Tab-separated table of C-alpha atoms in Angstrom:
chain	number	residue	atom	x	y	z
A	1	MET	CA	136.602	-10.589	-74.598
A	2	THR	CA	138.378	-13.855	-75.352
A	3	ASP	CA	141.854	-13.594	-76.826
A	4	PRO	CA	141.499	-15.587	-80.092
A	5	ILE	CA	145.050	-16.882	-79.839
A	6	GLU	CA	144.436	-18.273	-76.362
A	7	TYR	CA	141.097	-19.655	-77.538
A	8	ILE	CA	142.708	-21.522	-80.447
A	9	LYS	CA	145.372	-22.885	-78.110
A	10	SER	CA	142.689	-24.015	-75.664
A	11	LEU	CA	141.237	-26.157	-78.463
A	12	GLY	CA	144.572	-27.918	-78.743
A	13	TYR	CA	145.662	-26.552	-82.122
A	14	SER	CA	149.234	-25.600	-82.948
A	15	SER	CA	148.586	-24.769	-86.601
A	16	ILE	CA	145.995	-22.925	-88.683
A	17	PHE	CA	145.035	-24.329	-92.059
A	18	ARG	CA	143.362	-21.250	-93.543
A	19	MET	CA	143.719	-17.626	-92.442
A	20	ILE	CA	141.205	-15.398	-94.267
A	21	GLN	CA	142.151	-11.728	-94.093
A	22	THR	CA	138.864	-10.049	-94.940
A	23	HIS	CA	140.040	-6.493	-95.699
A	24	PRO	CA	142.570	-3.890	-94.526
A	25	HIS	CA	140.946	-2.363	-91.433
A	26	MET	CA	142.913	-2.591	-88.203
A	27	ASP	CA	140.079	-4.198	-86.226
A	28	HIS	CA	140.349	-7.082	-88.698
A	29	LEU	CA	144.158	-7.026	-88.649
A	30	THR	CA	145.038	-6.638	-84.986
A	31	GLY	CA	146.824	-9.759	-83.764
A	32	LEU	CA	147.844	-10.952	-87.231
A	33	ASP	CA	151.551	-10.888	-86.412
A	34	SER	CA	150.923	-12.834	-83.191
A	35	ILE	CA	149.017	-15.485	-85.131
A	36	PHE	CA	152.021	-16.112	-87.362
A	37	THR	CA	154.301	-16.036	-84.311
A	38	ASN	CA	152.243	-18.557	-82.315
A	39	PHE	CA	151.023	-20.886	-85.065
A	40	SER	CA	152.138	-22.339	-88.342
A	41	VAL	CA	149.738	-21.035	-91.005
A	42	TRP	CA	149.256	-23.251	-94.051
A	43	ASN	CA	147.635	-20.654	-96.284
A	44	ILE	CA	146.366	-17.097	-96.181
A	45	TRP	CA	143.712	-15.448	-98.315
A	46	CYS	CA	144.733	-11.848	-98.904
A	47	HIS	CA	143.850	-9.608	-101.853
A	48	LYS	CA	146.098	-7.031	-103.398
A	49	ASN	CA	144.962	-3.422	-102.973
A	50	ASN	CA	146.498	0.022	-102.658
A	51	PHE	CA	145.134	1.044	-99.246
A	52	ASP	CA	147.634	2.514	-96.819
A	53	MET	CA	147.636	3.157	-93.087
A	54	ASP	CA	148.685	6.184	-91.024
A	55	GLU	CA	151.211	4.360	-88.895
A	56	SER	CA	151.580	7.348	-86.554
A	57	LYS	CA	148.152	6.397	-85.171
A	58	LEU	CA	149.070	2.765	-84.600
A	59	SER	CA	150.446	1.102	-81.488
A	60	ASP	CA	153.717	-0.793	-81.759
A	61	ASN	CA	151.806	-4.086	-81.952
A	62	GLN	CA	149.531	-2.728	-84.676
A	63	LYS	CA	152.533	-1.543	-86.657
A	64	ARG	CA	153.820	-5.127	-86.600
A	65	ASP	CA	150.385	-6.354	-87.686
A	66	TRP	CA	150.290	-3.890	-90.590
A	67	LYS	CA	153.801	-4.881	-91.658
A	68	CYS	CA	152.783	-8.547	-91.538
A	69	TYR	CA	149.685	-7.838	-93.628
A	70	LYS	CA	151.635	-5.920	-96.275
A	71	LYS	CA	154.168	-8.736	-96.458
A	72	TYR	CA	151.510	-11.127	-97.743
A	73	ARG	CA	149.388	-8.578	-99.589
A	74	ASP	CA	152.153	-7.098	-101.709
A	75	THR	CA	154.330	-10.112	-102.507
A	76	LYS	CA	154.510	-11.465	-106.031
A	77	GLU	CA	155.341	-14.889	-104.651
A	78	THR	CA	152.746	-17.598	-104.157
A	79	LYS	CA	154.456	-18.856	-101.011
A	80	LEU	CA	156.413	-17.196	-98.224
A	81	GLU	CA	158.257	-19.498	-95.852
A	82	ASP	CA	155.676	-22.231	-95.172
A	83	THR	CA	152.565	-20.169	-95.948
A	84	THR	CA	150.828	-20.306	-99.335
A	85	ILE	CA	149.209	-17.057	-100.490
A	86	VAL	CA	145.950	-17.392	-102.420
A	87	ARG	CA	143.691	-14.610	-103.656
A	88	PRO	CA	140.336	-16.164	-104.573
A	89	PHE	CA	137.599	-13.984	-106.036
A	90	ALA	CA	133.892	-14.624	-106.325
A	91	ASN	CA	133.281	-17.043	-109.216
A	92	HIS	CA	136.662	-18.724	-108.744
A	93	SER	CA	136.555	-22.450	-108.061
A	94	ARG	CA	139.434	-24.607	-106.935
A	95	ASP	CA	139.365	-28.017	-105.360
A	96	PHE	CA	141.118	-27.020	-102.161
A	97	TRP	CA	138.214	-24.877	-101.051
A	98	ASN	CA	135.415	-26.522	-103.002
A	99	GLN	CA	136.086	-29.657	-100.959
A	100	ASP	CA	135.295	-27.588	-97.865
A	101	ASN	CA	132.014	-26.448	-99.469
A	102	ILE	CA	133.065	-22.796	-99.420
A	103	THR	CA	131.563	-20.394	-101.942
A	104	VAL	CA	133.331	-17.060	-102.231
A	105	LEU	CA	130.518	-14.513	-102.591
A	106	SER	CA	132.796	-11.458	-102.541
A	107	PRO	CA	134.993	-9.684	-103.505
A	108	THR	CA	135.518	-9.288	-107.231
A	109	PRO	CA	138.208	-7.195	-108.953
A	110	GLU	CA	135.483	-4.649	-109.670
A	111	LEU	CA	134.485	-4.423	-105.987
A	112	ILE	CA	138.112	-3.902	-104.959
A	113	LYS	CA	138.420	-1.148	-107.552
A	114	LEU	CA	135.179	0.439	-106.303
A	115	ALA	CA	136.395	0.231	-102.695
A	116	GLN	CA	139.539	2.120	-103.681
A	117	GLU	CA	137.617	4.719	-105.705
A	118	LYS	CA	135.237	5.375	-102.794
A	119	ASN	CA	137.980	5.000	-100.185
A	120	ASN	CA	135.798	2.478	-98.376
A	121	ARG	CA	137.687	-0.684	-97.500
A	122	ASN	CA	134.526	-2.479	-96.371
A	123	ILE	CA	133.306	-2.779	-99.961
A	124	MET	CA	136.166	-5.211	-100.735
A	125	SER	CA	135.512	-7.439	-97.722
A	126	TYR	CA	135.412	-11.180	-98.127
A	127	VAL	CA	131.923	-12.671	-97.761
A	128	LEU	CA	131.754	-16.469	-97.602
A	129	LEU	CA	129.053	-19.121	-97.764
A	130	VAL	CA	129.909	-22.425	-96.084
A	131	GLU	CA	127.541	-25.367	-96.628
A	132	TYR	CA	127.529	-28.653	-94.746
A	133	CYS	CA	124.880	-31.380	-94.669
A	134	GLY	CA	122.071	-29.057	-95.657
A	135	LYS	CA	123.103	-26.212	-93.330
A	136	LYS	CA	124.283	-22.838	-94.596
A	137	PHE	CA	126.558	-20.361	-92.852
A	138	VAL	CA	127.188	-16.883	-94.271
A	139	PHE	CA	130.138	-14.911	-92.918
A	140	GLY	CA	129.501	-11.284	-93.818
A	141	GLY	CA	132.836	-9.687	-92.946
A	142	ASP	CA	132.347	-5.924	-93.094
A	143	ALA	CA	130.431	-5.941	-96.392
A	144	GLU	CA	128.268	-2.913	-97.132
A	145	LYS	CA	125.497	-2.058	-99.603
A	146	GLU	CA	127.565	-2.243	-102.790
A	147	THR	CA	128.879	-5.686	-101.857
A	148	TRP	CA	125.481	-7.066	-100.912
A	149	GLU	CA	123.937	-5.683	-104.104
A	150	TYR	CA	126.415	-7.755	-106.110
A	151	ILE	CA	125.766	-10.857	-103.994
A	152	VAL	CA	121.990	-10.567	-104.376
A	153	GLU	CA	122.358	-10.127	-108.131
A	154	LYS	CA	124.733	-13.066	-108.621
A	155	TYR	CA	123.930	-15.480	-105.796
A	156	GLU	CA	120.289	-15.026	-104.805
A	157	ASP	CA	119.498	-18.738	-105.032
A	158	LYS	CA	122.662	-19.755	-103.172
A	159	ILE	CA	121.972	-17.562	-100.143
A	160	LYS	CA	118.310	-18.465	-99.627
A	161	ASP	CA	117.343	-19.652	-96.132
A	162	VAL	CA	120.652	-19.739	-94.286
A	163	THR	CA	121.105	-21.371	-90.918
A	164	VAL	CA	123.525	-18.837	-89.436
A	165	LEU	CA	124.395	-15.326	-90.582
A	166	ASP	CA	127.436	-13.649	-89.086
A	167	ALA	CA	126.113	-10.083	-89.303
A	168	SER	CA	128.161	-7.797	-91.494
A	169	HIS	CA	130.152	-4.922	-89.971
A	170	HIS	CA	129.523	-6.114	-86.425
A	171	GLY	CA	125.772	-5.561	-86.691
A	172	ARG	CA	125.961	-1.908	-87.744
A	173	ASP	CA	123.421	-0.265	-90.029
A	174	SER	CA	126.159	0.153	-92.654
A	175	GLY	CA	126.385	-3.633	-93.002
A	176	TYR	CA	122.639	-4.242	-93.041
A	177	TYR	CA	121.148	-4.620	-96.526
A	178	GLN	CA	117.486	-5.527	-96.221
A	179	PRO	CA	117.034	-7.302	-99.598
A	180	ALA	CA	119.891	-9.678	-98.778
A	181	VAL	CA	118.754	-10.349	-95.215
A	182	LYS	CA	115.219	-11.036	-96.427
A	183	ILE	CA	116.511	-13.609	-98.925
A	184	MET	CA	118.826	-15.224	-96.371
A	185	ASN	CA	116.003	-15.405	-93.795
A	186	PRO	CA	118.540	-16.582	-91.195
A	187	GLU	CA	117.576	-18.911	-88.387
A	188	TYR	CA	120.333	-17.385	-86.273
A	189	VAL	CA	122.099	-14.028	-86.558
A	190	ILE	CA	125.360	-13.606	-84.667
A	191	VAL	CA	126.484	-10.048	-83.973
A	192	SER	CA	130.187	-10.234	-83.210
A	193	VAL	CA	130.933	-7.082	-81.250
A	194	GLY	CA	132.610	-5.946	-78.039
A	195	LYS	CA	130.257	-3.062	-77.321
A	196	LYS	CA	127.005	-1.921	-78.866
A	197	PRO	CA	127.710	0.328	-81.868
A	198	SER	CA	125.920	3.666	-82.109
A	199	THR	CA	124.173	2.498	-85.288
A	200	ASP	CA	123.184	-0.996	-84.132
A	201	ALA	CA	120.871	-2.832	-86.555
A	202	SER	CA	119.905	-5.749	-84.290
A	203	ASN	CA	116.218	-4.840	-84.285
A	204	LYS	CA	116.206	-4.786	-88.079
A	205	TYR	CA	117.643	-8.302	-88.164
A	206	ARG	CA	114.911	-9.391	-85.737
A	207	GLN	CA	112.342	-8.767	-88.470
A	208	TYR	CA	113.775	-11.830	-90.233
A	209	SER	CA	115.246	-13.949	-87.433
A	210	ASP	CA	113.954	-15.075	-84.040
A	211	ASN	CA	117.484	-15.575	-82.751
A	212	VAL	CA	119.705	-12.490	-82.872
A	213	TRP	CA	122.596	-13.053	-80.506
A	214	SER	CA	125.337	-10.603	-79.601
A	215	THR	CA	128.718	-11.797	-78.378
A	216	ARG	CA	128.479	-8.919	-75.870
A	217	TRP	CA	125.978	-11.056	-73.987
A	218	LYS	CA	126.616	-14.589	-75.227
A	219	GLY	CA	130.413	-14.580	-75.424
A	220	ASN	CA	131.821	-17.288	-77.697
A	221	VAL	CA	129.095	-18.967	-79.757
A	222	LYS	CA	129.781	-22.454	-81.093
A	223	PHE	CA	127.650	-24.360	-83.596
A	224	THR	CA	128.291	-28.059	-84.163
A	225	ILE	CA	126.812	-29.754	-87.245
A	226	LYS	CA	126.853	-33.549	-87.474
A	227	SER	CA	127.118	-35.580	-90.653
A	228	ASP	CA	123.395	-36.408	-90.527
A	229	GLY	CA	122.540	-32.687	-90.647
A	230	SER	CA	121.531	-32.404	-87.007
A	231	GLY	CA	123.226	-29.776	-84.929
A	232	THR	CA	123.708	-28.168	-81.552
A	233	TRP	CA	124.853	-24.826	-80.286
A	234	GLU	CA	126.450	-23.608	-77.102
A	235	THR	CA	127.306	-20.173	-75.775
A	236	GLU	CA	129.916	-19.029	-73.299
A	237	TYR	CA	127.326	-17.060	-71.287
A	238	ASP	CA	123.570	-17.472	-70.927
A	239	ARG	CA	122.332	-13.892	-71.000
């Protein structure tokens, strides 16, 4: 599996404009401290919540990652060092992400509260829609049923006929919500996962998409969209 820090460096970048911290699970936090060590980060999206972590089960690196996360999650400041902290909810609109054609589909304060009540961090995951020249990309984070129910209720028209869906919860059944996938009708579904989960939902996604690709077999997947709306894709491996 490609080290994301080395991958970003290979692209020639020394800074990151926007770091979106989807939710407080360690598989979405691991490496966070290294990112801030290796790059200057202009802004981080990170919502306040009361979830904790049993640090006795964490490696030394993960303990540093958790400490880094809490630093930005719990601060009352809007900027730490050179990094601006923003906490956008669904329905918020500000120029500095509207100009990038990003729609925040989730979370809401109510979804964060529900996640805490049910002790299920996935419910508060960020879900984003990015639109460019007629193409739509949905990044599902680790969203589960409750999150997708809200998105379908509030954003059904926005999520119709997407170009690429980054499958929620690494392609697991828990992230698959059939009414949402049917509406999105994705041309491509990307399952970002290191090994096949025991509750893999890839075949369910194939009912609505002819192109369901796992990073287990394809490696890094890159989509390039031009200003005229045409696009190309390339994969690290052809399997």
